[in-house]
Amino acid sequence: EDLASGYVKFENGATLLIEAGWASNSEPMSYTQLFGTKAGAIDDTQGLRIFGEESGTLVNIEPMIDTRVNVFEAEIAHFTDCIRTGKEPITVPRELVNVAKIIEAIYKSADNGGRQVLIADL
């Protein structure tokens, strides 16, 4: 896909907005944002920042994260370690199935003119 987006609403009321594309005629960037009732966060090229409130004062927290870790190398090392030792992977197969169900539902919704698609057993 050149550009894709989807809106997912979960049973507990949480929502997820997904946007991805390589030809969106916009600035190249990669980031993740979370918005909650008690705090929010963004993880982008500037690092992880958490926004919230402490003792009635708005705060911006920048956790100290070891940026020397190559996340792609760490992912491959973890995968290899799981195969060699039989250890349970961080991402379990059920989570991967759920992601595939969400992607399939987004496609079905697009085919149905944007109508809501319910997913059983997510």
Short mmCIF file of C-alpha atoms in Angstrom, two decimals:
data_model
loop_
_atom_site.label_atom_id
_atom_site.label_comp_id
_atom_site.label_asym_id
_atom_site.label_seq_id
_atom_site.Cartn_x
_atom_site.Cartn_y
_atom_site.Cartn_z
CA GLU A 1 0.00 0.00 0.00
CA ASP A 2 1.13 3.54 -0.69
CA LEU A 3 -0.84 4.85 2.29
CA ALA A 4 -3.13 3.09 4.74
CA SER A 5 -5.09 4.11 7.79
CA GLY A 6 -7.53 2.46 10.13
CA TYR A 7 -9.51 3.19 13.26
CA VAL A 8 -9.98 0.39 15.80
CA LYS A 9 -12.33 0.54 18.78
CA PHE A 10 -11.87 -2.06 21.53
CA GLU A 11 -14.53 -3.48 23.86
CA ASN A 12 -13.09 -1.57 26.83
CA GLY A 13 -13.61 1.76 25.01
CA ALA A 14 -9.96 2.25 24.03
CA THR A 15 -9.32 3.34 20.45
CA LEU A 16 -6.39 2.91 18.10
CA LEU A 17 -5.62 5.04 15.04
CA ILE A 18 -3.17 3.43 12.62
CA GLU A 19 -1.52 5.36 9.80
CA ALA A 20 1.27 4.02 7.64
CA GLY A 21 2.61 4.89 4.24
CA TRP A 22 5.64 5.47 2.16
CA ALA A 23 4.03 7.72 -0.46
CA SER A 24 1.86 10.03 1.64
CA ASN A 25 3.33 13.31 0.32
CA SER A 26 4.42 14.27 3.82
CA GLU A 27 7.59 14.63 5.84
CA PRO A 28 9.32 11.26 6.34
CA MET A 29 8.86 10.27 9.97
CA SER A 30 8.14 7.41 12.27
CA TYR A 31 6.52 7.83 15.65
CA THR A 32 4.12 6.32 18.13
CA GLN A 33 1.73 8.34 20.27
CA LEU A 34 -0.39 7.19 23.19
CA PHE A 35 -3.14 9.23 24.82
CA GLY A 36 -4.57 8.11 28.16
CA THR A 37 -6.78 9.52 30.86
CA LYS A 38 -3.82 10.00 33.23
CA ALA A 39 -0.89 10.52 30.87
CA GLY A 40 0.25 10.50 27.28
CA ALA A 41 3.47 9.63 25.50
CA ILE A 42 5.27 10.06 22.22
CA ASP A 43 8.23 8.07 20.92
CA ASP A 44 9.90 9.63 17.89
CA THR A 45 13.31 10.74 16.64
CA GLN A 46 13.70 12.94 19.74
CA GLY A 47 13.21 9.93 22.03
CA LEU A 48 10.49 8.90 24.45
CA ARG A 49 8.58 11.64 26.26
CA ILE A 50 5.78 11.15 28.76
CA PHE A 51 3.29 13.92 29.51
CA GLY A 52 1.12 13.96 32.59
CA GLU A 53 0.46 15.55 35.92
CA GLU A 54 2.17 15.18 39.29
CA SER A 55 0.91 16.93 42.42
CA GLY A 56 -1.29 19.24 40.35
CA THR A 57 1.52 20.31 38.02
CA LEU A 58 1.89 19.38 34.35
CA VAL A 59 5.12 17.46 33.75
CA ASN A 60 7.13 16.25 30.78
CA ILE A 61 9.25 13.23 31.61
CA GLU A 62 12.11 12.10 29.39
CA PRO A 63 13.21 8.63 30.53
CA MET A 64 16.89 7.86 30.15
CA ILE A 65 17.02 5.05 27.60
CA ASP A 66 20.18 3.40 26.34
CA THR A 67 20.22 4.56 22.72
CA ARG A 68 23.26 2.43 21.96
CA VAL A 69 20.98 -0.61 21.65
CA ASN A 70 20.11 -1.41 18.04
CA VAL A 71 16.48 -2.54 18.39
CA PHE A 72 16.58 -4.58 15.18
CA GLU A 73 19.68 -6.48 16.29
CA ALA A 74 18.13 -7.01 19.74
CA GLU A 75 14.95 -8.39 18.13
CA ILE A 76 16.92 -10.88 16.03
CA ALA A 77 19.05 -11.87 19.05
CA HIS A 78 15.91 -12.47 21.13
CA PHE A 79 14.32 -14.53 18.34
CA THR A 80 17.48 -16.62 17.97
CA ASP A 81 17.72 -17.11 21.75
CA CYS A 82 14.11 -18.33 21.88
CA ILE A 83 14.78 -20.88 19.15
CA ARG A 84 17.99 -22.12 20.76
CA THR A 85 16.70 -22.30 24.35
CA GLY A 86 12.98 -22.90 23.86
CA LYS A 87 12.25 -19.71 25.82
CA GLU A 88 8.84 -18.06 25.37
CA PRO A 89 9.14 -15.09 22.98
CA ILE A 90 8.14 -11.60 24.14
CA THR A 91 5.53 -11.48 21.37
CA VAL A 92 3.34 -14.56 21.61
CA PRO A 93 1.60 -16.09 18.57
CA ARG A 94 -1.87 -15.01 19.75
CA GLU A 95 -0.80 -11.34 19.52
CA LEU A 96 0.33 -11.85 15.92
CA VAL A 97 -3.01 -13.48 15.06
CA ASN A 98 -4.82 -10.49 16.59
CA VAL A 99 -2.79 -8.05 14.47
CA ALA A 100 -3.66 -10.06 11.33
CA LYS A 101 -7.37 -9.96 12.30
CA ILE A 102 -7.25 -6.18 12.75
CA ILE A 103 -5.55 -5.68 9.37
CA GLU A 104 -8.09 -7.96 7.67
CA ALA A 105 -10.98 -6.05 9.29
CA ILE A 106 -9.54 -2.73 8.06
CA TYR A 107 -9.49 -4.10 4.50
CA LYS A 108 -13.07 -5.39 4.87
CA SER A 109 -14.18 -2.00 6.18
CA ALA A 110 -12.57 -0.28 3.18
CA ASP A 111 -14.41 -2.68 0.85
CA ASN A 112 -17.69 -1.90 2.67
CA GLY A 113 -17.42 1.88 2.29
CA GLY A 114 -15.88 2.39 5.72
CA ARG A 115 -18.55 0.54 7.69
CA GLN A 116 -17.61 -0.95 11.05
CA VAL A 117 -16.38 -4.56 11.03
CA LEU A 118 -16.68 -6.56 14.24
CA ILE A 119 -13.91 -8.96 15.19
CA ALA A 120 -14.74 -11.98 17.32
CA ASP A 121 -12.25 -13.42 19.83
CA LEU A 122 -9.72 -10.61 19.79
#
